[in-house]
PDB file of C-alpha atoms and ligand atoms in Angstrom:
ATOM      1  CA  MET A1157      46.896-136.224 -90.917  1.00 44.00           C
ATOM      2  CA  ARG A1158      44.178-135.852 -88.405  1.00 52.00           C
ATOM      3  CA  SER A1159      42.806-132.195 -88.811  1.00 52.00           C
ATOM      4  CA  ARG A1160      43.757-129.639 -85.668  1.00 55.00           C
ATOM      5  CA  ASN A1161      40.280-128.875 -84.468  1.00 64.00           C
ATOM      6  CA  ILE A1162      39.604-132.970 -83.740  1.00 76.00           C
ATOM      7  CA  SER A1163      39.450-134.711 -80.082  1.00 85.00           C
ATOM      8  CA  THR A1164      42.340-137.074 -79.844  1.00 91.00           C
ATOM      9  CA  LYS A1165      40.903-138.624 -76.858  1.00 92.00           C
ATOM     10  CA  GLU A1166      37.729-138.440 -78.481  1.00 94.00           C
ATOM     11  CA  ASN A1167      38.799-139.790 -81.359  1.00 95.00           C
ATOM     12  CA  SER A1168      40.450-143.090 -79.925  1.00 94.00           C
ATOM     13  CA  LYS A1169      37.354-143.718 -77.889  1.00 96.00           C
ATOM     14  CA  LEU A1170      35.517-143.598 -81.232  1.00 96.00           C
ATOM     15  CA  SER A1171      37.789-145.258 -82.669  1.00 96.00           C
ATOM     16  CA  ASN A1172      37.850-148.226 -80.199  1.00 96.00           C
ATOM     17  CA  SER A1173      33.875-148.363 -80.651  1.00 96.00           C
ATOM     18  CA  ILE A1174      33.599-149.504 -83.682  1.00 97.00           C
ATOM     19  CA  ASP A1175      33.878-153.218 -84.908  1.00 96.00           C
ATOM     20  CA  LYS A1176      35.993-153.134 -87.960  1.00 95.00           C
ATOM     21  CA  LEU A1177      34.304-155.647 -88.935  1.00 95.00           C
ATOM     22  CA  ARG A1178      31.249-154.447 -89.510  1.00 95.00           C
ATOM     23  CA  VAL A1179      31.955-150.973 -91.345  1.00 97.00           C
ATOM     24  CA  PRO A1180      29.952-150.381 -94.199  1.00 98.00           C
ATOM     25  CA  LYS A1181      31.704-151.066 -97.323  1.00 98.00           C
ATOM     26  CA  HIS A1182      29.285-148.174 -99.603  1.00 98.00           C
ATOM     27  CA  ILE A1183      28.289-144.941 -97.816  1.00 98.00           C
ATOM     28  CA  ALA A1184      26.724-142.373 -99.315  1.00 98.00           C
ATOM     29  CA  ILE A1185      26.986-138.751 -97.789  1.00 98.00           C
ATOM     30  CA  ILE A1186      24.684-135.519 -98.506  1.00 98.00           C
ATOM     31  CA  MET A1187      27.095-132.559 -97.853  1.00 98.00           C
ATOM     32  CA  ASP A1188      24.438-130.484 -97.311  1.00 98.00           C
ATOM     33  CA  GLY A1189      24.960-127.012 -95.032  1.00 98.00           C
ATOM     34  CA  ASN A1190      27.996-124.989 -96.911  1.00 98.00           C
ATOM     35  CA  GLY A1191      25.983-121.715 -97.358  1.00 97.00           C
ATOM     36  CA  ARG A1192      24.311-121.831 -93.686  1.00 98.00           C
ATOM     37  CA  TRP A1193      27.891-122.624 -92.208  1.00 98.00           C
ATOM     38  CA  ALA A1194      29.510-119.350 -93.890  1.00 98.00           C
ATOM     39  CA  ILE A1195      26.329-117.259 -93.163  1.00 98.00           C
ATOM     40  CA  LYS A1196      26.141-117.845 -89.790  1.00 98.00           C
ATOM     41  CA  LYS A1197      29.623-116.855 -89.254  1.00 98.00           C
ATOM     42  CA  GLY A1198      29.400-113.267 -91.618  1.00 98.00           C
ATOM     43  CA  LEU A1199      31.066-114.833 -95.167  1.00 98.00           C
ATOM     44  CA  PRO A1200      30.024-115.421 -98.584  1.00 97.00           C
ATOM     45  CA  ARG A1201      28.766-118.889 -99.227  1.00 97.00           C
ATOM     46  CA  SER A1202      31.463-119.758-101.090  1.00 97.00           C
ATOM     47  CA  PHE A1203      33.736-119.821 -97.734  1.00 98.00           C
ATOM     48  CA  GLY A1204      31.319-122.963 -96.805  1.00 98.00           C
ATOM     49  CA  HIS A1205      31.934-124.739-100.323  1.00 98.00           C
ATOM     50  CA  ASN A1206      36.161-124.172 -99.739  1.00 98.00           C
ATOM     51  CA  LYS A1207      35.194-125.591 -96.243  1.00 98.00           C
ATOM     52  CA  GLY A1208      33.511-128.100 -97.508  1.00 98.00           C
ATOM     53  CA  VAL A1209      36.409-129.495 -99.409  1.00 98.00           C
ATOM     54  CA  SER A1210      38.983-129.973 -96.620  1.00 98.00           C
ATOM     55  CA  VAL A1211      36.226-131.654 -94.988  1.00 98.00           C
ATOM     56  CA  LEU A1212      35.657-134.534 -97.687  1.00 98.00           C
ATOM     57  CA  LYS A1213      39.191-134.904 -98.223  1.00 98.00           C
ATOM     58  CA  GLU A1214      39.812-135.414 -94.531  1.00 98.00           C
ATOM     59  CA  ILE A1215      36.505-137.940 -94.358  1.00 98.00           C
ATOM     60  CA  ILE A1216      38.082-139.946 -97.379  1.00 98.00           C
ATOM     61  CA  LYS A1217      41.111-140.557 -95.468  1.00 97.00           C
ATOM     62  CA  ALA A1218      38.982-141.732 -92.749  1.00 97.00           C
ATOM     63  CA  SER A1219      37.148-143.470 -94.320  1.00 98.00           C
ATOM     64  CA  LYS A1220      40.112-145.393 -96.656  1.00 97.00           C
ATOM     65  CA  SER A1221      42.021-146.071 -93.123  1.00 96.00           C
ATOM     66  CA  LEU A1222      38.603-147.829 -91.997  1.00 97.00           C
ATOM     67  CA  GLU A1223      38.609-149.773 -95.387  1.00 96.00           C
ATOM     68  CA  CYS A1224      35.084-148.275 -96.350  1.00 98.00           C
ATOM     69  CA  ASN A1225      36.723-148.302-100.068  1.00 97.00           C
ATOM     70  CA  VAL A1226      33.763-146.796-101.471  1.00 98.00           C
ATOM     71  CA  LEU A1227      32.174-142.975-101.358  1.00 98.00           C
ATOM     72  CA  THR A1228      29.579-141.303-102.821  1.00 98.00           C
ATOM     73  CA  VAL A1229      29.122-137.879-102.567  1.00 98.00           C
ATOM     74  CA  TYR A1230      26.435-135.855-103.415  1.00 98.00           C
ATOM     75  CA  ALA A1231      28.239-132.482-104.871  1.00 98.00           C
ATOM     76  CA  PHE A1232      25.597-130.678-106.984  1.00 97.00           C
ATOM     77  CA  SER A1233      21.896-131.783-108.110  1.00 96.00           C
ATOM     78  CA  THR A1234      19.828-131.207-110.979  1.00 95.00           C
ATOM     79  CA  GLU A1235      18.138-128.498-109.071  1.00 94.00           C
ATOM     80  CA  ASN A1236      21.215-126.708-108.258  1.00 96.00           C
ATOM     81  CA  TRP A1237      21.286-124.978-111.445  1.00 97.00           C
ATOM     82  CA  THR A1238      17.969-122.519-109.553  1.00 97.00           C
ATOM     83  CA  ARG A1239      20.602-121.056-107.457  1.00 96.00           C
ATOM     84  CA  PRO A1240      21.891-117.677-108.614  1.00 96.00           C
ATOM     85  CA  SER A1241      24.127-117.884-111.388  1.00 97.00           C
ATOM     86  CA  LYS A1242      27.007-116.474-109.326  1.00 97.00           C
ATOM     87  CA  GLU A1243      27.377-119.429-106.661  1.00 97.00           C
ATOM     88  CA  VAL A1244      26.855-122.177-109.500  1.00 98.00           C
ATOM     89  CA  ASP A1245      29.677-120.751-111.532  1.00 98.00           C
ATOM     90  CA  PHE A1246      31.715-120.511-108.488  1.00 98.00           C
ATOM     91  CA  LEU A1247      30.779-124.668-107.805  1.00 98.00           C
ATOM     92  CA  ILE A1248      31.712-125.468-111.069  1.00 98.00           C
ATOM     93  CA  ASN A1249      35.415-123.337-111.000  1.00 98.00           C
ATOM     94  CA  LEU A1250      35.663-125.168-107.565  1.00 98.00           C
ATOM     95  CA  PHE A1251      35.359-128.733-109.234  1.00 98.00           C
ATOM     96  CA  GLU A1252      37.913-128.109-111.802  1.00 98.00           C
ATOM     97  CA  LYS A1253      40.467-126.365-109.503  1.00 98.00           C
ATOM     98  CA  VAL A1254      39.859-128.769-106.840  1.00 98.00           C
ATOM     99  CA  LEU A1255      40.369-131.620-109.642  1.00 98.00           C
ATOM    100  CA  LYS A1256      43.644-130.430-111.028  1.00 97.00           C
ATOM    101  CA  LYS A1257      44.897-129.511-107.713  1.00 98.00           C
ATOM    102  CA  GLU A1258      44.841-132.642-106.189  1.00 97.00           C
ATOM    103  CA  ILE A1259      44.262-135.352-109.207  1.00 98.00           C
ATOM    104  CA  SER A1260      47.654-136.036-109.091  1.00 98.00           C
ATOM    105  CA  GLU A1261      47.436-137.605-104.824  1.00 97.00           C
ATOM    106  CA  ILE A1262      44.241-138.671-105.817  1.00 98.00           C
ATOM    107  CA  HIS A1263      46.300-140.880-107.926  1.00 98.00           C
ATOM    108  CA  GLN A1264      49.239-141.715-105.872  1.00 98.00           C
ATOM    109  CA  GLU A1265      46.238-142.967-103.088  1.00 97.00           C
ATOM    110  CA  SER A1266      45.235-145.632-105.568  1.00 98.00           C
ATOM    111  CA  ILE A1267      41.836-143.908-105.243  1.00 98.00           C
ATOM    112  CA  LYS A1268      39.356-144.049-108.457  1.00 98.00           C
ATOM    113  CA  ILE A1269      37.270-141.537-109.123  1.00 98.00           C
ATOM    114  CA  SER A1270      33.928-141.293-110.755  1.00 98.00           C
ATOM    115  CA  PHE A1271      31.531-138.677-111.778  1.00 98.00           C
ATOM    116  CA  ILE A1272      27.790-139.759-111.800  1.00 98.00           C
ATOM    117  CA  GLY A1273      25.160-137.526-113.773  1.00 98.00           C
ATOM    118  CA  ASP A1274      24.341-135.823-116.543  1.00 97.00           C
ATOM    119  CA  LEU A1275      27.964-133.672-117.676  1.00 98.00           C
ATOM    120  CA  SER A1276      26.582-132.499-120.793  1.00 97.00           C
ATOM    121  CA  PRO A1277      25.716-128.910-119.728  1.00 97.00           C
ATOM    122  CA  PHE A1278      29.354-128.167-117.787  1.00 98.00           C
ATOM    123  CA  PRO A1279      32.049-126.009-120.193  1.00 97.00           C
ATOM    124  CA  LYS A1280      34.571-127.662-121.881  1.00 98.00           C
ATOM    125  CA  ALA A1281      37.275-127.469-119.401  1.00 97.00           C
ATOM    126  CA  LEU A1282      35.564-129.259-116.523  1.00 98.00           C
ATOM    127  CA  LYS A1283      34.526-132.136-118.805  1.00 98.00           C
ATOM    128  CA  SER A1284      38.041-132.524-119.720  1.00 98.00           C
ATOM    129  CA  ILE A1285      39.371-132.532-116.506  1.00 98.00           C
ATOM    130  CA  ILE A1286      36.059-135.142-115.673  1.00 98.00           C
ATOM    131  CA  ASN A1287      37.441-137.144-118.230  1.00 98.00           C
ATOM    132  CA  SER A1288      41.650-137.340-117.850  1.00 98.00           C
ATOM    133  CA  SER A1289      40.701-137.655-114.388  1.00 98.00           C
ATOM    134  CA  GLU A1290      38.264-141.019-114.860  1.00 98.00           C
ATOM    135  CA  SER A1291      41.206-142.497-117.415  1.00 98.00           C
ATOM    136  CA  LEU A1292      43.881-141.354-115.475  1.00 98.00           C
ATOM    137  CA  THR A1293      42.670-143.295-112.034  1.00 98.00           C
ATOM    138  CA  LYS A1294      40.423-146.267-113.495  1.00 98.00           C
ATOM    139  CA  ASN A1295      42.044-149.141-112.874  1.00 98.00           C
ATOM    140  CA  ASN A1296      43.164-147.588-108.902  1.00 98.00           C
ATOM    141  CA  LYS A1297      42.024-150.562-106.564  1.00 97.00           C
ATOM    142  CA  ASP A1298      42.339-149.064-103.236  1.00 96.00           C
ATOM    143  CA  PHE A1299      39.459-146.873-103.201  1.00 98.00           C
ATOM    144  CA  THR A1300      36.292-145.495-105.073  1.00 98.00           C
ATOM    145  CA  LEU A1301      35.091-141.894-105.112  1.00 98.00           C
ATOM    146  CA  ASN A1302      31.746-141.203-106.722  1.00 98.00           C
ATOM    147  CA  ILE A1303      31.187-137.359-107.184  1.00 98.00           C
ATOM    148  CA  CYS A1304      27.351-137.078-108.182  1.00 98.00           C
ATOM    149  CA  VAL A1305      26.791-133.596-110.371  1.00 98.00           C
ATOM    150  CA  ASN A1306      24.126-132.297-112.263  1.00 98.00           C
ATOM    151  CA  TYR A1307      22.569-135.771-110.728  1.00 98.00           C
ATOM    152  CA  GLY A1308      19.086-136.299-110.035  1.00 97.00           C
ATOM    153  CA  GLY A1309      17.505-139.767-108.925  1.00 98.00           C
ATOM    154  CA  ARG A1310      14.124-139.652-111.147  1.00 98.00           C
ATOM    155  CA  GLN A1311      15.946-138.626-113.774  1.00 97.00           C
ATOM    156  CA  GLU A1312      18.423-141.230-113.663  1.00 98.00           C
ATOM    157  CA  ILE A1313      15.354-143.772-112.991  1.00 98.00           C
ATOM    158  CA  VAL A1314      13.510-142.095-116.014  1.00 98.00           C
ATOM    159  CA  LYS A1315      16.445-142.651-118.630  1.00 98.00           C
ATOM    160  CA  ALA A1316      17.014-146.589-117.465  1.00 98.00           C
ATOM    161  CA  ALA A1317      13.483-146.906-117.995  1.00 98.00           C
ATOM    162  CA  ARG A1318      13.898-144.992-121.605  1.00 98.00           C
ATOM    163  CA  LYS A1319      16.774-147.540-122.299  1.00 98.00           C
ATOM    164  CA  ILE A1320      14.708-150.239-121.118  1.00 98.00           C
ATOM    165  CA  ALA A1321      11.658-149.625-123.329  1.00 98.00           C
ATOM    166  CA  ILE A1322      13.911-148.671-126.579  1.00 98.00           C
ATOM    167  CA  LYS A1323      15.674-152.544-126.396  1.00 98.00           C
ATOM    168  CA  SER A1324      11.690-153.807-125.711  1.00 97.00           C
ATOM    169  CA  CYS A1325      10.564-152.203-128.991  1.00 97.00           C
ATOM    170  CA  SER A1326      13.835-153.300-130.856  1.00 98.00           C
ATOM    171  CA  GLY A1327      13.227-156.882-129.906  1.00 97.00           C
ATOM    172  CA  GLU A1328      16.760-157.223-128.240  1.00 97.00           C
ATOM    173  CA  ILE A1329      14.689-157.908-124.654  1.00 97.00           C
ATOM    174  CA  ASN A1330      11.076-159.099-123.972  1.00 97.00           C
ATOM    175  CA  PRO A1331       8.916-157.194-121.481  1.00 96.00           C
ATOM    176  CA  SER A1332       9.312-160.769-118.973  1.00 96.00           C
ATOM    177  CA  ASP A1333      12.839-159.484-119.422  1.00 96.00           C
ATOM    178  CA  ILE A1334      12.589-156.782-116.673  1.00 97.00           C
ATOM    179  CA  ASP A1335      13.557-157.151-113.617  1.00 98.00           C
ATOM    180  CA  GLU A1336      15.373-155.554-110.796  1.00 97.00           C
ATOM    181  CA  GLN A1337      18.789-156.996-111.770  1.00 97.00           C
ATOM    182  CA  LEU A1338      17.539-155.341-115.366  1.00 98.00           C
ATOM    183  CA  PHE A1339      16.615-152.586-114.214  1.00 98.00           C
ATOM    184  CA  ASN A1340      20.055-151.803-111.715  1.00 98.00           C
ATOM    185  CA  SER A1341      21.996-152.257-114.758  1.00 98.00           C
ATOM    186  CA  GLU A1342      20.535-149.285-116.606  1.00 98.00           C
ATOM    187  CA  LEU A1343      21.125-146.870-114.117  1.00 98.00           C
ATOM    188  CA  LEU A1344      24.348-144.754-113.730  1.00 98.00           C
ATOM    189  CA  THR A1345      25.697-146.599-110.937  1.00 98.00           C
ATOM    190  CA  SER A1346      25.203-150.079-113.026  1.00 97.00           C
ATOM    191  CA  GLY A1347      27.852-152.041-110.940  1.00 96.00           C
ATOM    192  CA  ILE A1348      28.166-150.144-107.627  1.00 97.00           C
ATOM    193  CA  ASN A1349      27.196-151.962-104.663  1.00 97.00           C
ATOM    194  CA  ASP A1350      24.106-150.179-103.087  1.00 98.00           C
ATOM    195  CA  PRO A1351      25.195-148.172-100.065  1.00 98.00           C
ATOM    196  CA  GLU A1352      24.463-149.375 -96.881  1.00 98.00           C
ATOM    197  CA  LEU A1353      24.764-146.322 -94.875  1.00 98.00           C
ATOM    198  CA  LEU A1354      23.368-143.270 -96.111  1.00 98.00           C
ATOM    199  CA  ILE A1355      24.725-139.630 -94.149  1.00 98.00           C
ATOM    200  CA  ARG A1356      23.304-136.030 -94.457  1.00 98.00           C
ATOM    201  CA  THR A1357      24.431-133.633 -92.386  1.00 98.00           C
ATOM    202  CA  SER A1358      22.573-129.894 -91.599  1.00 98.00           C
ATOM    203  CA  GLY A1359      19.658-131.667 -89.953  1.00 97.00           C
ATOM    204  CA  GLU A1360      17.773-131.754 -93.040  1.00 96.00           C
ATOM    205  CA  LYS A1361      15.604-135.261 -92.835  1.00 97.00           C
ATOM    206  CA  ARG A1362      14.917-136.003 -96.604  1.00 97.00           C
ATOM    207  CA  ILE A1363      16.770-137.683 -99.567  1.00 96.00           C
ATOM    208  CA  SER A1364      16.459-134.762-102.195  1.00 96.00           C
ATOM    209  CA  ASN A1365      16.322-136.663-105.161  1.00 97.00           C
ATOM    210  CA  PHE A1366      19.681-138.547-104.563  1.00 98.00           C
ATOM    211  CA  LEU A1367      19.868-142.043-105.345  1.00 98.00           C
ATOM    212  CA  LEU A1368      16.562-142.805-105.072  1.00 98.00           C
ATOM    213  CA  TRP A1369      16.299-146.544-106.450  1.00 98.00           C
ATOM    214  CA  GLN A1370      20.103-147.138-104.815  1.00 98.00           C
ATOM    215  CA  LEU A1371      19.186-146.181-101.082  1.00 98.00           C
ATOM    216  CA  ALA A1372      15.943-148.488-101.343  1.00 97.00           C
ATOM    217  CA  TYR A1373      17.266-150.261 -98.018  1.00 95.00           C
ATOM    218  CA  SER A1374      20.103-148.154 -96.909  1.00 97.00           C
ATOM    219  CA  GLU A1375      20.244-147.009 -93.255  1.00 97.00           C
ATOM    220  CA  ILE A1376      19.773-143.523 -92.553  1.00 98.00           C
ATOM    221  CA  TYR A1377      22.191-141.157 -90.790  1.00 98.00           C
ATOM    222  CA  ILE A1378      20.853-137.502 -90.496  1.00 98.00           C
ATOM    223  CA  THR A1379      23.330-134.802 -88.204  1.00 98.00           C
ATOM    224  CA  ASP A1380      22.492-131.698 -87.322  1.00 98.00           C
ATOM    225  CA  VAL A1381      26.595-130.338 -87.504  1.00 98.00           C
ATOM    226  CA  MET A1382      26.919-128.524 -90.772  1.00 98.00           C
ATOM    227  CA  TRP A1383      29.090-130.201 -93.298  1.00 98.00           C
ATOM    228  CA  PRO A1384      32.034-127.822 -93.135  1.00 98.00           C
ATOM    229  CA  ASP A1385      32.040-128.817 -89.208  1.00 98.00           C
ATOM    230  CA  PHE A1386      31.668-132.752 -90.100  1.00 98.00           C
ATOM    231  CA  ASN A1387      35.049-134.150 -89.196  1.00 98.00           C
ATOM    232  CA  GLU A1388      36.315-137.876 -88.682  1.00 97.00           C
ATOM    233  CA  ASN A1389      34.723-137.822 -85.279  1.00 98.00           C
ATOM    234  CA  GLU A1390      31.236-137.226 -86.718  1.00 98.00           C
ATOM    235  CA  PHE A1391      31.902-139.804 -89.343  1.00 98.00           C
ATOM    236  CA  LEU A1392      32.758-142.330 -87.132  1.00 98.00           C
ATOM    237  CA  LYS A1393      30.154-141.398 -84.381  1.00 98.00           C
ATOM    238  CA  ALA A1394      27.652-142.435 -88.166  1.00 98.00           C
ATOM    239  CA  ILE A1395      29.407-145.897 -88.360  1.00 98.00           C
ATOM    240  CA  ILE A1396      28.707-146.421 -84.886  1.00 97.00           C
ATOM    241  CA  ASP A1397      25.436-145.413 -85.126  1.00 97.00           C
ATOM    242  CA  TYR A1398      24.947-147.769 -88.415  1.00 97.00           C
ATOM    243  CA  GLN A1399      26.611-150.797 -85.995  1.00 96.00           C
ATOM    244  CA  SER A1400      23.560-150.436 -83.950  1.00 94.00           C
ATOM    245  CA  ARG A1401      20.845-150.285 -85.832  1.00 93.00           C
ATOM    246  CA  ASP A1402      18.663-153.808 -87.190  1.00 84.00           C
ATOM    247  CA  ARG A1403      18.969-154.622 -90.675  1.00 75.00           C
ATOM    248  CA  ARG A1404      15.790-156.906 -91.048  1.00 73.00           C
ATOM    249  CA  PHE A1405      15.031-155.673 -94.971  1.00 74.00           C
ATOM    250  CA  GLY A1406      11.871-156.076 -94.996  1.00 77.00           C
ATOM    251  CA  GLY A1407      11.422-159.332 -93.026  1.00 79.00           C
ATOM    252  CA  ILE A1408      10.918-160.066 -89.580  1.00 74.00           C
ATOM    253  CA  GLN A1409      14.718-161.651 -88.815  1.00 72.00           C
ATOM    254  CA  SER A1410      17.769-159.627 -88.309  1.00 70.00           C
ATOM    255  CA  LEU A1411      20.536-160.598 -90.731  1.00 63.00           C
ATOM    256  CA  PRO A1412      23.866-161.693 -88.657  1.00 60.00           C
ATOM    257  CA  LYS A1413      25.459-158.603 -87.665  1.00 54.00           C
ATOM    258  CA  ASP A1414      28.263-159.344 -90.263  1.00 50.00           C
ATOM    259  CA  SER A1415      25.910-158.783 -93.665  1.00 51.00           C
ATOM    260  CA  CYS A1416      25.714-155.490 -95.023  1.00 47.00           C
ATOM    261  CA  LYS A1417      24.337-156.683 -98.153  1.00 51.00           C
ATOM    262  CA  ASN A1418      20.467-156.874 -98.950  1.00 48.00           C
ATOM    263  CA  PRO A1419      19.264-160.537 -99.513  1.00 45.00           C
ATOM    264  CA  ASN A1420      16.685-159.793-101.621  1.00 40.00           C
ATOM    265  CA  TYR A1421      18.280-158.091-104.016  1.00 45.00           C
ATOM    266  CA  SER A1422      21.953-158.386-105.260  1.00 45.00           C
ATOM    267  CA  SER A1423      23.434-155.564-107.298  1.00 40.00           C
TER     268      SER A1423
HETATM  269  C1  FPP B2341      25.451-128.444-100.537  1.00 58.62           C
HETATM  270  O1  FPP B2341      25.486-127.373 -99.045  1.00 58.62           O
HETATM  271  C2  FPP B2341      26.765-128.231-100.684  1.00 58.62           C
HETATM  272  C3  FPP B2341      26.802-128.024-101.992  1.00 58.62           C
HETATM  273  C4  FPP B2341      25.542-127.772-103.357  1.00 58.62           C
HETATM  274  C5  FPP B2341      27.927-128.354-103.068  1.00 58.62           C
HETATM  275  C6  FPP B2341      28.679-129.319-102.500  1.00 58.62           C
HETATM  276  C7  FPP B2341      29.990-129.439-102.836  1.00 58.62           C
HETATM  277  C8  FPP B2341      31.335-129.239-102.394  1.00 58.62           C
HETATM  278  C9  FPP B2341      31.533-129.551-100.838  1.00 58.62           C
HETATM  279  C10 FPP B2341      32.262-129.290-102.951  1.00 58.62           C
HETATM  280  C11 FPP B2341      33.733-130.733-103.592  1.00 58.62           C
HETATM  281  C12 FPP B2341      34.139-130.885-104.349  1.00 58.62           C
HETATM  282  C13 FPP B2341      34.504-131.836-105.311  1.00 58.62           C
HETATM  283  C14 FPP B2341      35.678-131.541-105.712  1.00 58.62           C
HETATM  284  C15 FPP B2341      33.423-132.885-105.076  1.00 58.62           C
HETATM  285  P1  FPP B2341      24.376-126.054 -99.389  1.00 58.62           P
HETATM  286  O2  FPP B2341      25.217-125.076-100.121  1.00 58.62           O
HETATM  287  O3  FPP B2341      23.553-126.812-100.364  1.00 58.62           O
HETATM  288  O4  FPP B2341      24.208-125.897 -98.290  1.00 58.62           O
HETATM  289  P2  FPP B2341      22.619-124.960 -97.529  1.00 58.62           P
HETATM  290  O5  FPP B2341      22.147-126.070 -97.646  1.00 58.62           O
HETATM  291  O6  FPP B2341      23.396-123.917 -96.464  1.00 58.62           O
HETATM  292  O7  FPP B2341      22.727-123.601 -98.427  1.00 58.62           O
END
């Protein structure tokens, strides 16, 4: 179902401008601006987070229909714990409530849901619904939704380095075995190809500790639109912009326009 505030005329114009063969297969999103959106409307910040959930649902549908089969979204960073406890509690309850409400539809839609991050500090009830959602959907093939919670890119890299150091000290591997591929295999995203595109809403021009390793060669699209106002048309604009990029991966020659992969590094 198309959201009511979307312009259908603009939607068909944008859809027609997309080269369906060159849609990124994996898009990462920093869903920023929920709080500011709400405050600007004189509403509590929680309204922004609630609206953010319906936007995420719309973007999953849009992504699926374009055959962009993997979305990785930043829902809660390791730094978000510093927010007032009322907001942290609200977000934790929201994750639990949304999962409970949506999991059967997510499963019916053949979506595999995975959580990336350190789940240990979360309440039992949330951990339990996360575990059951992941096991229910683990064999779904049409689409993957990775939700980063209590996730930090630096922490992920440090943990991977520690695991490699332990293996090296125990003699399981030689220091000379350590290369990009081995390092990648120790990350929380092991087995997932790097995102070709990062979208950040709300105009902030930083990556805020998100997927530091994985975004090495991703194209970055920043829009001033706040996440609660983001919609299918804005998503299509991001993909059209991506398709205009010249992806050289540090070389001097552009890759063929239909290539989404970094030839220097296969994950
Ligand atoms: C950033 O906006 C957004 C968040 C920290 C939370 C995002 C969470 C959702 C959209 C809910 C997703 C739900 C599930 C189940 C995955 P902000 O609060 O930093 O906004 P601000 O920059 O304006 O303060």
